[in-house]
CSV table of N, CA and C in Angstrom, one decimal:
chain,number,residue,atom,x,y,z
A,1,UNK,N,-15.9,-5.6,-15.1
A,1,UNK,CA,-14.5,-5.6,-15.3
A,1,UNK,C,-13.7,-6.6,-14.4
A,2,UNK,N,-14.6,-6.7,-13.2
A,2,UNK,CA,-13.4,-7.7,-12.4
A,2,UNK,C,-13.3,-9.2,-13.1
A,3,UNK,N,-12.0,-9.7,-13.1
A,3,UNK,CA,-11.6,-10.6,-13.8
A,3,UNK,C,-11.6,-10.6,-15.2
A,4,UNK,N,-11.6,-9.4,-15.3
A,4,UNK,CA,-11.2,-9.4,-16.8
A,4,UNK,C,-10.0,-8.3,-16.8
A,5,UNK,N,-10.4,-6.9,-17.4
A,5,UNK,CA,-9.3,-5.6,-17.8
A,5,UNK,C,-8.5,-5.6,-16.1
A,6,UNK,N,-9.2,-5.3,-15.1
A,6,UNK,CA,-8.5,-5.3,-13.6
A,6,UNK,C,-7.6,-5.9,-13.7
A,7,UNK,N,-8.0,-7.3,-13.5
A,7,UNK,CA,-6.9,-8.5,-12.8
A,7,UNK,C,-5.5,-8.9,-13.8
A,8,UNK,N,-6.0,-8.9,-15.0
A,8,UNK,CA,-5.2,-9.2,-15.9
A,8,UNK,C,-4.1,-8.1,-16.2
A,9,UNK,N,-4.7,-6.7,-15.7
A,9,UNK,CA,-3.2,-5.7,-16.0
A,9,UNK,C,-2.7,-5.4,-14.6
A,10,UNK,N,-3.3,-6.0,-13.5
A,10,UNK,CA,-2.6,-6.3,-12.5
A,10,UNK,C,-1.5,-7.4,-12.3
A,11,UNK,N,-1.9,-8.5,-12.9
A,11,UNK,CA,-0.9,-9.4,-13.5
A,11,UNK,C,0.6,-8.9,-14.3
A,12,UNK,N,-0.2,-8.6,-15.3
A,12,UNK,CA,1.3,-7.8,-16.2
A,12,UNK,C,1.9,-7.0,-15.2
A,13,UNK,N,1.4,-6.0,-14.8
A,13,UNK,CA,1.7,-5.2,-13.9
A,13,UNK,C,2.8,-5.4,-12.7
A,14,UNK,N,2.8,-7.1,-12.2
A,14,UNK,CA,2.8,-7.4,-11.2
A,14,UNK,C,4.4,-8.1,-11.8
A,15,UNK,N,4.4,-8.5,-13.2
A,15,UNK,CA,5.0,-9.5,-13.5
A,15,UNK,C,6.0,-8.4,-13.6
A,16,UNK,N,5.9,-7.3,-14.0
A,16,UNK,CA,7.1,-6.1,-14.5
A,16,UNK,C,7.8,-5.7,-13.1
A,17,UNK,N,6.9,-5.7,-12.1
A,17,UNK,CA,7.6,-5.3,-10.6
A,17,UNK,C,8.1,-6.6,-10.8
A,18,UNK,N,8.0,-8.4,-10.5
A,18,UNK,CA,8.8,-8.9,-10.0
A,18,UNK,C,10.3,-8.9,-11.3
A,19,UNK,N,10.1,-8.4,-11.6
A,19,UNK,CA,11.4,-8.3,-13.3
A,19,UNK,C,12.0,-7.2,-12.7
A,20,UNK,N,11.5,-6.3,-12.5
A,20,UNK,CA,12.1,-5.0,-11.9
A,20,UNK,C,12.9,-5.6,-10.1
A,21,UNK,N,12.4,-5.6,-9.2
A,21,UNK,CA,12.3,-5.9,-8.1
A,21,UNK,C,12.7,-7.5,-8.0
A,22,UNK,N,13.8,-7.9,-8.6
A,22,UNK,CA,13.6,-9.2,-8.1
A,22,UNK,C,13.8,-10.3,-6.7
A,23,UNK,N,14.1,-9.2,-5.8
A,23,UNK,CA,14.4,-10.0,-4.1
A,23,UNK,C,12.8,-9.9,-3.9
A,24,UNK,N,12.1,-8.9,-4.1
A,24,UNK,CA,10.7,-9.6,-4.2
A,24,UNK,C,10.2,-10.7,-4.6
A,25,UNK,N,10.4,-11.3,-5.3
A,25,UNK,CA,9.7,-12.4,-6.2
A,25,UNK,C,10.6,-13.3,-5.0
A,26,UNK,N,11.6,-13.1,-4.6
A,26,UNK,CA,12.6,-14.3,-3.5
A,26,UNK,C,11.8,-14.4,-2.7
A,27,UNK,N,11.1,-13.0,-1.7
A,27,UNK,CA,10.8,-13.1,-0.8
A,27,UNK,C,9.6,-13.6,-0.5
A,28,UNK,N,9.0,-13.3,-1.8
A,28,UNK,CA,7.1,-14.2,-1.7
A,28,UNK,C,7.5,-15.9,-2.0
A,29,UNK,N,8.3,-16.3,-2.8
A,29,UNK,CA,8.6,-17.4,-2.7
A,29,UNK,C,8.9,-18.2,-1.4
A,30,UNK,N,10.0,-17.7,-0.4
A,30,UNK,CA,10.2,-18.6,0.8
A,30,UNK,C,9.2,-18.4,1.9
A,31,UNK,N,8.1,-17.7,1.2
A,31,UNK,CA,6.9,-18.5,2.2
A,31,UNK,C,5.4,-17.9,1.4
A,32,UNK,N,5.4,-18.7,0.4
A,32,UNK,CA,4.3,-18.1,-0.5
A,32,UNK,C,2.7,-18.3,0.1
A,33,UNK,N,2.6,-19.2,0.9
A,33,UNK,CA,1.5,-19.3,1.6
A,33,UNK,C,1.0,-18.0,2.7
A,34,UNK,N,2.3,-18.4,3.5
A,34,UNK,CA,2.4,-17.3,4.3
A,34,UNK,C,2.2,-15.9,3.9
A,35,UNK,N,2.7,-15.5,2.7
A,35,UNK,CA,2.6,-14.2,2.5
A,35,UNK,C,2.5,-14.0,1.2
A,36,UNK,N,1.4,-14.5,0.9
A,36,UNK,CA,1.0,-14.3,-0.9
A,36,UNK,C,-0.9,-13.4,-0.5
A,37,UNK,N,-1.4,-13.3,1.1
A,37,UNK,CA,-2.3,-12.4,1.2
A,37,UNK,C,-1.9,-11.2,1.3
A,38,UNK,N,-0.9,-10.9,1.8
A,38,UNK,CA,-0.1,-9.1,1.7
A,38,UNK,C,0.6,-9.5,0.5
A,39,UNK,N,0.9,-9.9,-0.5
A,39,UNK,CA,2.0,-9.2,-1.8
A,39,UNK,C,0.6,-9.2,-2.6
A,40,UNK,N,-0.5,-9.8,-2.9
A,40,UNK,CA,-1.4,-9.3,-3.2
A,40,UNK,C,-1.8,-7.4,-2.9
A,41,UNK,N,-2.2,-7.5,-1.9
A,41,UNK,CA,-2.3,-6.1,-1.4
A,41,UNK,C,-1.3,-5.0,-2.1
A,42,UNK,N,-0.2,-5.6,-2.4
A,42,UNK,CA,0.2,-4.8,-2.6
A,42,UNK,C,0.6,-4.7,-4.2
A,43,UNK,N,0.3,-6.2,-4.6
A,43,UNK,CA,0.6,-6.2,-6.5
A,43,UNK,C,-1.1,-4.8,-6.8
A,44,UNK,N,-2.3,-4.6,-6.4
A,44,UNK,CA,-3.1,-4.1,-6.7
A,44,UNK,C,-2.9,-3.0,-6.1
A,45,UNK,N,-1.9,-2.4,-4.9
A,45,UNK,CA,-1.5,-1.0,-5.0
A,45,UNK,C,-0.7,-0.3,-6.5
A,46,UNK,N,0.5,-1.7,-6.6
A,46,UNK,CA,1.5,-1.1,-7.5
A,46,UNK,C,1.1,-1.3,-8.7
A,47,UNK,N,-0.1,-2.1,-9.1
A,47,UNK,CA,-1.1,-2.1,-10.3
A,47,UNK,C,-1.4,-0.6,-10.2
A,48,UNK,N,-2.8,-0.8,-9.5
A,48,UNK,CA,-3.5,0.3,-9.7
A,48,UNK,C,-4.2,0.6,-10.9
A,49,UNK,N,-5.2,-1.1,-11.4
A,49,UNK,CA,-5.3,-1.3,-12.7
A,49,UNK,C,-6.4,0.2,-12.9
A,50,UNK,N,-7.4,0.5,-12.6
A,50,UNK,CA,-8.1,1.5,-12.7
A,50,UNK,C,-8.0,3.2,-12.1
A,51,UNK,N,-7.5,4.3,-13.1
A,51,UNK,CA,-6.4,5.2,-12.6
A,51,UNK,C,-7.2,6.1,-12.3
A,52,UNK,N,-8.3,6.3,-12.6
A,52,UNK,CA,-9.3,7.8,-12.3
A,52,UNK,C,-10.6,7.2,-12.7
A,53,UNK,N,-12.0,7.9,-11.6
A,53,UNK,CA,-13.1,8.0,-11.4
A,53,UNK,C,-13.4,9.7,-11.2
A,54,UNK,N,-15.4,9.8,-11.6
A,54,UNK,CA,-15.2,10.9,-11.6
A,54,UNK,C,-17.1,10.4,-10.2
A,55,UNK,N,-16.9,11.1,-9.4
A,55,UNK,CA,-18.0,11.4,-9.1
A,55,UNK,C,-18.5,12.5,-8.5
A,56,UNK,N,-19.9,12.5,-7.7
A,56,UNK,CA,-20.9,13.8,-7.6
A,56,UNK,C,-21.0,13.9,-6.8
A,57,UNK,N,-20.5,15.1,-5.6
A,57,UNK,CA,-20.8,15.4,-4.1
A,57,UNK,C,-22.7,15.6,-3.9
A,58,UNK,N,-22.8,15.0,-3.2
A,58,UNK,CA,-23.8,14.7,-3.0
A,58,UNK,C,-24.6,15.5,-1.7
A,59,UNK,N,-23.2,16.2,-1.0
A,59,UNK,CA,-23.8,17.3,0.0
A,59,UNK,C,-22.6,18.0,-0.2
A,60,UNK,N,-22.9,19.1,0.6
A,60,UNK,CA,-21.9,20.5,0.6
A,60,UNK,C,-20.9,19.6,2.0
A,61,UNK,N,-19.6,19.7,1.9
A,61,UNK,CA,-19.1,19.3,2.8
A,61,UNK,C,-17.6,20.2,2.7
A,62,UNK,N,-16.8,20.0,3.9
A,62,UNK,CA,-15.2,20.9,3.7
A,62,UNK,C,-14.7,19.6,3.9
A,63,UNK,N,-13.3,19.7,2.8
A,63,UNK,CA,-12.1,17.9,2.5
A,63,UNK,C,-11.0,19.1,2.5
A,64,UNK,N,-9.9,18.9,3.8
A,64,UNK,CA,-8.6,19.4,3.9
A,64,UNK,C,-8.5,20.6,3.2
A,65,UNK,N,-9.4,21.6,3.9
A,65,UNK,CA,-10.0,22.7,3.8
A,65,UNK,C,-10.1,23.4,2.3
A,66,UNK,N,-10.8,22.5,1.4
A,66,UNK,CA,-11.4,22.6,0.0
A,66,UNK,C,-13.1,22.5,0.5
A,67,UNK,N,-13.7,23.8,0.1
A,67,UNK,CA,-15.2,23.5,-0.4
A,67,UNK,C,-15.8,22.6,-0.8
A,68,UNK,N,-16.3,21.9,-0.9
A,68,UNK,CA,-16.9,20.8,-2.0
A,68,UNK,C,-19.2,21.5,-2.0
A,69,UNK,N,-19.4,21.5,-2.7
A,69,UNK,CA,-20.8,21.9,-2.6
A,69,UNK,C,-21.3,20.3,-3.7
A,70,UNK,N,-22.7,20.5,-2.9
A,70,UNK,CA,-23.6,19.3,-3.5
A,70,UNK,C,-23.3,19.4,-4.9
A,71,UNK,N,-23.4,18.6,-5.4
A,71,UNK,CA,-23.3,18.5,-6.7
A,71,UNK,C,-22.1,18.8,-8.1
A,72,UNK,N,-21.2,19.1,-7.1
A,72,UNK,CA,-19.4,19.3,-7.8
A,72,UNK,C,-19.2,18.0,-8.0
A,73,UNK,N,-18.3,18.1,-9.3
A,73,UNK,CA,-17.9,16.8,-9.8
A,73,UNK,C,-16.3,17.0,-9.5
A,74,UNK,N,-16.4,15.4,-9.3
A,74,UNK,CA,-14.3,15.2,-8.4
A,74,UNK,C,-14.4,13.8,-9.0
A,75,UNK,N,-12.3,14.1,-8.8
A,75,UNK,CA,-12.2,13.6,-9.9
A,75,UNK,C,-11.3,12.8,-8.8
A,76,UNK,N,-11.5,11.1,-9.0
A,76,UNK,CA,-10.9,10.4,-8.1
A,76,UNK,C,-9.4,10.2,-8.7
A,77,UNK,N,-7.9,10.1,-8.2
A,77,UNK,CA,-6.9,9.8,-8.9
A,77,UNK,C,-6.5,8.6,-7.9
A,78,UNK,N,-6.9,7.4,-8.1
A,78,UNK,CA,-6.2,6.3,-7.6
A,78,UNK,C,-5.0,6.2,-7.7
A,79,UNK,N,-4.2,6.5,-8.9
A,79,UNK,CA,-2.9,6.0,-8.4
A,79,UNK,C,-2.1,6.9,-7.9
A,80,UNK,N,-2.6,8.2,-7.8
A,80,UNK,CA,-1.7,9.1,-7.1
A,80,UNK,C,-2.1,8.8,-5.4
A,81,UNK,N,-3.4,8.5,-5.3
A,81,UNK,CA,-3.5,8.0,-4.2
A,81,UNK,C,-2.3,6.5,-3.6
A,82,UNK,N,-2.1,5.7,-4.3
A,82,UNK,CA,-1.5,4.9,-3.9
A,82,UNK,C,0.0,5.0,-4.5
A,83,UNK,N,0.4,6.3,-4.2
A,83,UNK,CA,1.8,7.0,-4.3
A,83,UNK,C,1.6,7.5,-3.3
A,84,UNK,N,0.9,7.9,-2.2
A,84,UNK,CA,1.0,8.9,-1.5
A,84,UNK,C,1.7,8.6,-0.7
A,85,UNK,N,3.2,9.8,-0.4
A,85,UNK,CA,3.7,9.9,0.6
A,85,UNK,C,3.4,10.1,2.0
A,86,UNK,N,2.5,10.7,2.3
A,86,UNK,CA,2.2,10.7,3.5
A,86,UNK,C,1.5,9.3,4.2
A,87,UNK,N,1.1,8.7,3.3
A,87,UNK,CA,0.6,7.2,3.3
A,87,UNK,C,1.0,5.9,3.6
A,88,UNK,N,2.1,6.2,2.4
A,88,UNK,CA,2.7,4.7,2.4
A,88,UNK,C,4.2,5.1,2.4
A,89,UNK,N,5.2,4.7,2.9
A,89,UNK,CA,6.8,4.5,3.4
A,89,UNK,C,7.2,4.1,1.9
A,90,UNK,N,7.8,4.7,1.6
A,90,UNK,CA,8.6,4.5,0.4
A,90,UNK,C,8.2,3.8,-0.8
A,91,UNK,N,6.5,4.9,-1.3
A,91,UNK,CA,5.7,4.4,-2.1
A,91,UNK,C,5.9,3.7,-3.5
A,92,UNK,N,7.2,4.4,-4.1
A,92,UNK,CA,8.2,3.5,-5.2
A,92,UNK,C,8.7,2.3,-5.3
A,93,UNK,N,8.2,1.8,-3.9
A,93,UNK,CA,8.8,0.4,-4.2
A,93,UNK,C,7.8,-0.4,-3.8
A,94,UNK,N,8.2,-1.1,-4.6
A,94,UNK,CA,7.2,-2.7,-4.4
A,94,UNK,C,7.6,-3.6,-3.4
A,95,UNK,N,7.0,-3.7,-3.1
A,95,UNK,CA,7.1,-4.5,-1.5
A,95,UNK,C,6.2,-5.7,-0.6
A,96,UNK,N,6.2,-6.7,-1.2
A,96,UNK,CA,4.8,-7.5,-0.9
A,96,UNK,C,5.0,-8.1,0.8
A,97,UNK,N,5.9,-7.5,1.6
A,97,UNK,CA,5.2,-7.4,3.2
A,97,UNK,C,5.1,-6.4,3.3
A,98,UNK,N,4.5,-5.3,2.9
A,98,UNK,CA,3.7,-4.0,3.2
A,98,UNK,C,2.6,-4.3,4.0
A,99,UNK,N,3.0,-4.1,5.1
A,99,UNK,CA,1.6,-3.9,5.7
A,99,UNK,C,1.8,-3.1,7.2
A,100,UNK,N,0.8,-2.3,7.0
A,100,UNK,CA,-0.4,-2.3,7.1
A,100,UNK,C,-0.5,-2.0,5.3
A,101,UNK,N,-1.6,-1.8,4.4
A,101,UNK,CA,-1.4,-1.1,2.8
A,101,UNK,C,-2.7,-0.6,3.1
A,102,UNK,N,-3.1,0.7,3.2
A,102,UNK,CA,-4.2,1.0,3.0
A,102,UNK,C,-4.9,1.2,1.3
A,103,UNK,N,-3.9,0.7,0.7
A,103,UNK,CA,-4.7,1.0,-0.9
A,103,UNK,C,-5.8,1.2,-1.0
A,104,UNK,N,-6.1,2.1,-2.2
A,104,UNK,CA,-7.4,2.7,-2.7
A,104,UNK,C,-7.9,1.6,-4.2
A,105,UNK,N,-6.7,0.9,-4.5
A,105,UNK,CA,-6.7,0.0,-5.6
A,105,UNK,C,-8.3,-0.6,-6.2
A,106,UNK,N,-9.0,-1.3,-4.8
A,106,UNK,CA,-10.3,-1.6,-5.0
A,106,UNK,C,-11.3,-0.3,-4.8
A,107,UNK,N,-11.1,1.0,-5.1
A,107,UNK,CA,-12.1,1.8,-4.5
A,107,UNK,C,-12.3,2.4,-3.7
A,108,UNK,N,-11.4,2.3,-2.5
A,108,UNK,CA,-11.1,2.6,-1.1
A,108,UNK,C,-12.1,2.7,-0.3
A,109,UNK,N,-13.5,1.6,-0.7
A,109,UNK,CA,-14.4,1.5,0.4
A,109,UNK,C,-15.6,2.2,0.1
A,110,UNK,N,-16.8,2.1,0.9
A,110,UNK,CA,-18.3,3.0,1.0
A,110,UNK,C,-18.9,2.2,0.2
A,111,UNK,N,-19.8,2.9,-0.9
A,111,UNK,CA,-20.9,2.3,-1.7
A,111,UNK,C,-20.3,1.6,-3.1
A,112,UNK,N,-19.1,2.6,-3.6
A,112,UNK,CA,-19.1,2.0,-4.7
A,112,UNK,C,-17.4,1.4,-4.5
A,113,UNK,N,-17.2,0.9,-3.5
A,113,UNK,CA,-16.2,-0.7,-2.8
A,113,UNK,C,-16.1,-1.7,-4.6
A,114,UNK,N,-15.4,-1.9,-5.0
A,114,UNK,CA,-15.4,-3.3,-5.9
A,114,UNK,C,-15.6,-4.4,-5.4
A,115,UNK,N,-17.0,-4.6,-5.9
A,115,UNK,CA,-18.2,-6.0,-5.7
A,115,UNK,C,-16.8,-7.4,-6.3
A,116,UNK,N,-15.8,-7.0,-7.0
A,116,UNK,CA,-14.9,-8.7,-7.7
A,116,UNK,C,-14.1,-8.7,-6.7
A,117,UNK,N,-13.7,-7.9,-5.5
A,117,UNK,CA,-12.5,-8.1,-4.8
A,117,UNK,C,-12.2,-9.2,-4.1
A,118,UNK,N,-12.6,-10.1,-4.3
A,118,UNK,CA,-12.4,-11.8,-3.6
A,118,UNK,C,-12.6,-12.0,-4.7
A,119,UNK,N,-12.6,-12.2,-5.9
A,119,UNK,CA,-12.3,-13.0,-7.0
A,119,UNK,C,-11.1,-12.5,-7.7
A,120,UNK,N,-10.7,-10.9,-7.4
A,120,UNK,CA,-9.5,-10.9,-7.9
A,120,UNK,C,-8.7,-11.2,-7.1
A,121,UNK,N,-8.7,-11.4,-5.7
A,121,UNK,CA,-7.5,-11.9,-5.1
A,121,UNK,C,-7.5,-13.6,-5.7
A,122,UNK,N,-8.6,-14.1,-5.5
A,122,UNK,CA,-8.4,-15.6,-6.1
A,122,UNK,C,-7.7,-15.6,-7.0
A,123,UNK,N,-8.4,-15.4,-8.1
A,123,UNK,CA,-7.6,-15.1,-9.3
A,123,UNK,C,-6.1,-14.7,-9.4
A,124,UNK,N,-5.2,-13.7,-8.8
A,124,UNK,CA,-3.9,-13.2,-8.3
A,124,UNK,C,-3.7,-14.8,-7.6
A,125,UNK,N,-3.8,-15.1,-6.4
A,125,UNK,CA,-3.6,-16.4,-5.6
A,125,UNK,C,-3.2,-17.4,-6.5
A,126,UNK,N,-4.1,-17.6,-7.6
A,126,UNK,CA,-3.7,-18.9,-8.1
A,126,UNK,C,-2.4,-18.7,-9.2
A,127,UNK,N,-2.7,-17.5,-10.4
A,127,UNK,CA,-2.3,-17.2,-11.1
A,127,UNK,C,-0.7,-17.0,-10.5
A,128,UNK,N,-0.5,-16.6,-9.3
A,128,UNK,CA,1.5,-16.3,-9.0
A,128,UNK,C,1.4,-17.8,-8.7
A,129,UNK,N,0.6,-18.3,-7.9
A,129,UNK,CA,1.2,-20.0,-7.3
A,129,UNK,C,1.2,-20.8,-8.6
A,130,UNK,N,0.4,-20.8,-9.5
A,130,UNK,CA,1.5,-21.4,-10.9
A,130,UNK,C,2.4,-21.0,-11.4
A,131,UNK,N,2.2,-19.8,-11.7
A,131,UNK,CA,3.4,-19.1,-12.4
A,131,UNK,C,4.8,-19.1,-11.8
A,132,UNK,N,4.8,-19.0,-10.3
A,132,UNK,CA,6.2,-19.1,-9.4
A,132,UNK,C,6.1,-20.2,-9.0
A,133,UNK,N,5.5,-21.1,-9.3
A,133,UNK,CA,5.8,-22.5,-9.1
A,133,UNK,C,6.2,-23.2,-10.4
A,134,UNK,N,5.7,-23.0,-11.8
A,134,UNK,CA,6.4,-23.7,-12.5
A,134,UNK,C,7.7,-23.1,-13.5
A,135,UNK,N,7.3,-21.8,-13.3
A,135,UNK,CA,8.3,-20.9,-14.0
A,135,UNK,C,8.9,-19.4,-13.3
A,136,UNK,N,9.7,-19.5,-11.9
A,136,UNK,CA,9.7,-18.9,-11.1
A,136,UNK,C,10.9,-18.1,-11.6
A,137,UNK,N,11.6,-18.0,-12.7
A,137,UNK,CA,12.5,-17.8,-13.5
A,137,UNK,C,12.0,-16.7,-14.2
A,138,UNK,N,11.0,-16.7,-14.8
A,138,UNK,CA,10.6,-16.2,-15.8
A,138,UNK,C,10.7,-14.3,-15.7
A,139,UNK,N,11.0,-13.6,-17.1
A,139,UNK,CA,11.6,-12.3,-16.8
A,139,UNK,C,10.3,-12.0,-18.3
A,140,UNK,N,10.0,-10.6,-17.7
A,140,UNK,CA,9.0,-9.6,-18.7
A,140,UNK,C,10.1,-8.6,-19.8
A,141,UNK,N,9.9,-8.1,-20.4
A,141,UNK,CA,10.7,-7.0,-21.1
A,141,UNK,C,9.7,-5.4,-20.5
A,142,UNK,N,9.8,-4.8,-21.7
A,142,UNK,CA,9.3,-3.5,-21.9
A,142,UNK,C,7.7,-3.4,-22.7
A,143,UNK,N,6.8,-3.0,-21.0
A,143,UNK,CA,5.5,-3.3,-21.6
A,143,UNK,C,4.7,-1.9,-22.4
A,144,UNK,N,3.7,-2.5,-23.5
A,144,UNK,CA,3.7,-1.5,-24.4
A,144,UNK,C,2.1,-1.4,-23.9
A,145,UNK,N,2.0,0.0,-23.2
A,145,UNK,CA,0.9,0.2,-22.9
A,145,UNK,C,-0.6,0.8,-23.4
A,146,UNK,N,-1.4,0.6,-23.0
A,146,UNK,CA,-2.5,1.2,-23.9
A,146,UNK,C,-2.7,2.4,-23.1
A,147,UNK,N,-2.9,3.5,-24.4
A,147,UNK,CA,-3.0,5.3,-23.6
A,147,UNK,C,-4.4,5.2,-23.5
A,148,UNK,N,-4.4,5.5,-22.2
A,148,UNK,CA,-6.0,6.4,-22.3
A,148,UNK,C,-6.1,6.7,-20.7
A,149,UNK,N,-7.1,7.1,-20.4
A,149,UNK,CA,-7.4,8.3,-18.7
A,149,UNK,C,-8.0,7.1,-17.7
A,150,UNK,N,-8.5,6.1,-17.9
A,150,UNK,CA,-9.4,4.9,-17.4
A,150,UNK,C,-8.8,4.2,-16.6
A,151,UNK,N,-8.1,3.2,-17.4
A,151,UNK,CA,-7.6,1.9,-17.0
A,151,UNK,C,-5.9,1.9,-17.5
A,152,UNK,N,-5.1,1.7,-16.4
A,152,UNK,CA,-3.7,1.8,-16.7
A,152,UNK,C,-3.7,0.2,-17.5
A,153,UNK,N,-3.3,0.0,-18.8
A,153,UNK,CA,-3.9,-1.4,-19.6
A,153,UNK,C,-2.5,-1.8,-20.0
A,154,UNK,N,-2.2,-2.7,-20.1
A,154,UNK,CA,-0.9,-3.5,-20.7
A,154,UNK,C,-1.4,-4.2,-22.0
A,155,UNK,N,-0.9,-3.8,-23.8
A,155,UNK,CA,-1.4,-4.1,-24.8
A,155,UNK,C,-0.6,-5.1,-24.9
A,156,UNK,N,0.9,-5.2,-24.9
A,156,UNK,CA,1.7,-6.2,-24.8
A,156,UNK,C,2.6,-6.3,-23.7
A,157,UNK,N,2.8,-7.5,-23.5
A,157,UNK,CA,4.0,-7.7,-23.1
A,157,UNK,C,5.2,-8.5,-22.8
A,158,UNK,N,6.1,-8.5,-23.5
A,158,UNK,CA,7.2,-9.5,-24.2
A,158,UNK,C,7.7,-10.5,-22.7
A,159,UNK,N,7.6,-11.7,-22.8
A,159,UNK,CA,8.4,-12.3,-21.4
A,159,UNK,C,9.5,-13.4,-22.2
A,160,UNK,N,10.2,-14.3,-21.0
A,160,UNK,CA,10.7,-15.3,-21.4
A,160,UNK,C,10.7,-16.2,-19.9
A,161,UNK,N,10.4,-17.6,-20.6
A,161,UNK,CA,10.3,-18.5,-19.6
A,161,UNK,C,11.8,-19.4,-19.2
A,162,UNK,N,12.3,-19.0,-18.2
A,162,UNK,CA,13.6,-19.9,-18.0
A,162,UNK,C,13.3,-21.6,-17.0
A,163,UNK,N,13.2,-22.0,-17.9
A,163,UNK,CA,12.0,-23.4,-17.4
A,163,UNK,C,13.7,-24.3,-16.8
A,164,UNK,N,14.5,-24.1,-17.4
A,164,UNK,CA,16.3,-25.1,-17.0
A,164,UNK,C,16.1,-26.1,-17.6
C-alpha cells in the first residue's frame, strides 16, 4: 500500500486541511525547508490514511485496567487515536509545527511499524514542494469519499489551480 492508497489519500487529505486551514499552507511556506519534516508528521496524523486494524493478543496482559487474554482480537482505531485529547493539544486542528506529534498514522511502532515510512515522507516532501511551489494558490472543494472500515480513501476531489 505504501505509495499508493496511503500516500495519495494523505495528499488529498492534506490538500483539504490546507483549503480549510489556510495560515497553514502560509506557515509551511515561509520556511518550507525548515519545516516541511514536522507538517509532514502532521499531514499523516490529520490523514490518518489507514483507520482500523484488527489484531491478536498474543499473551494475557492488563491495558488501563482492561483484561486482554492471549488470543482476544482488538481492534486498532487509528484515527481516534490521533484525535486523542489527552495526547495531542487541540487535536482538531491542523497544525504543521506540532511537535512533539506522537502519531499512530504509521502504526505506532513494534513489529508491524510501516516498512514505506521513508518513502511516504519522500513522496509528501516532493509532492507539497511542487505543488506550493508552482501552484501555492490552489483551493480543493468537497471531497467525495470512499465508504468503507479500512482506508479513509478520497474517490474525488474537485480543486482549482490559481496559477495568476
Amino acid at each position: 500500500m505504501s505509495g499508493n492508497d496511503t500516500t495519495r489519500n494523505t495528499i488529498a487529505h492534506t490538500a483539504s486541511a490546507f483549503t480549510e486551514f489556510p495560515e497553514q499552507r502560509k506557515i509551511l511556506l515561509e520556511d518550507f525547508d525548515g519545516r516541511i519534516g514536522t507538517a509532514i508528521e502532521e499531514m499523516v496524523r490529520w490523514a490518518t490514511p489507514v483507520m482500523t486494524f484488527r489484531r491478536t493478543a498474543t499473551r494475557d496482559v492488563e491495558l488501563n485496567g482492561a483484561q486482554i487474554a492471549e488470543g482476544d482480537w482488538l481492534g486498532l482505531f487509528y484515527q481516534s487515536g490521533n484525535r486523542d485529547e489527552a495526547v495531542f493539544a487541540d487535536p482538531w486542528q491542523f497544525d504543521v509545527l506540532r511537535d512533539p506529534n506522537p502519531h499512530v498514522g504509521f502504526g505506532g511502532g513494534g513489529p508491524h511499524y510501516c516498512l514505506g515510512t521513508m518513502l511516504a515522507r519522500t513522496q509528501l516532501r516532493c509532492i507539497w514542494s511542487e505543488l506550493l511551489t508552482r501552484a501555492p494558490d490552489f483551493e480543493v472543494g468537497e471531497p467525495d469519499y470512499l465508504v468503507g472500515n479500512f482506508m479513509s480513501a478520497v474517490k474525488r476531489l474537485p480543486y482549482r489551480l490559481n496559477l495568476g
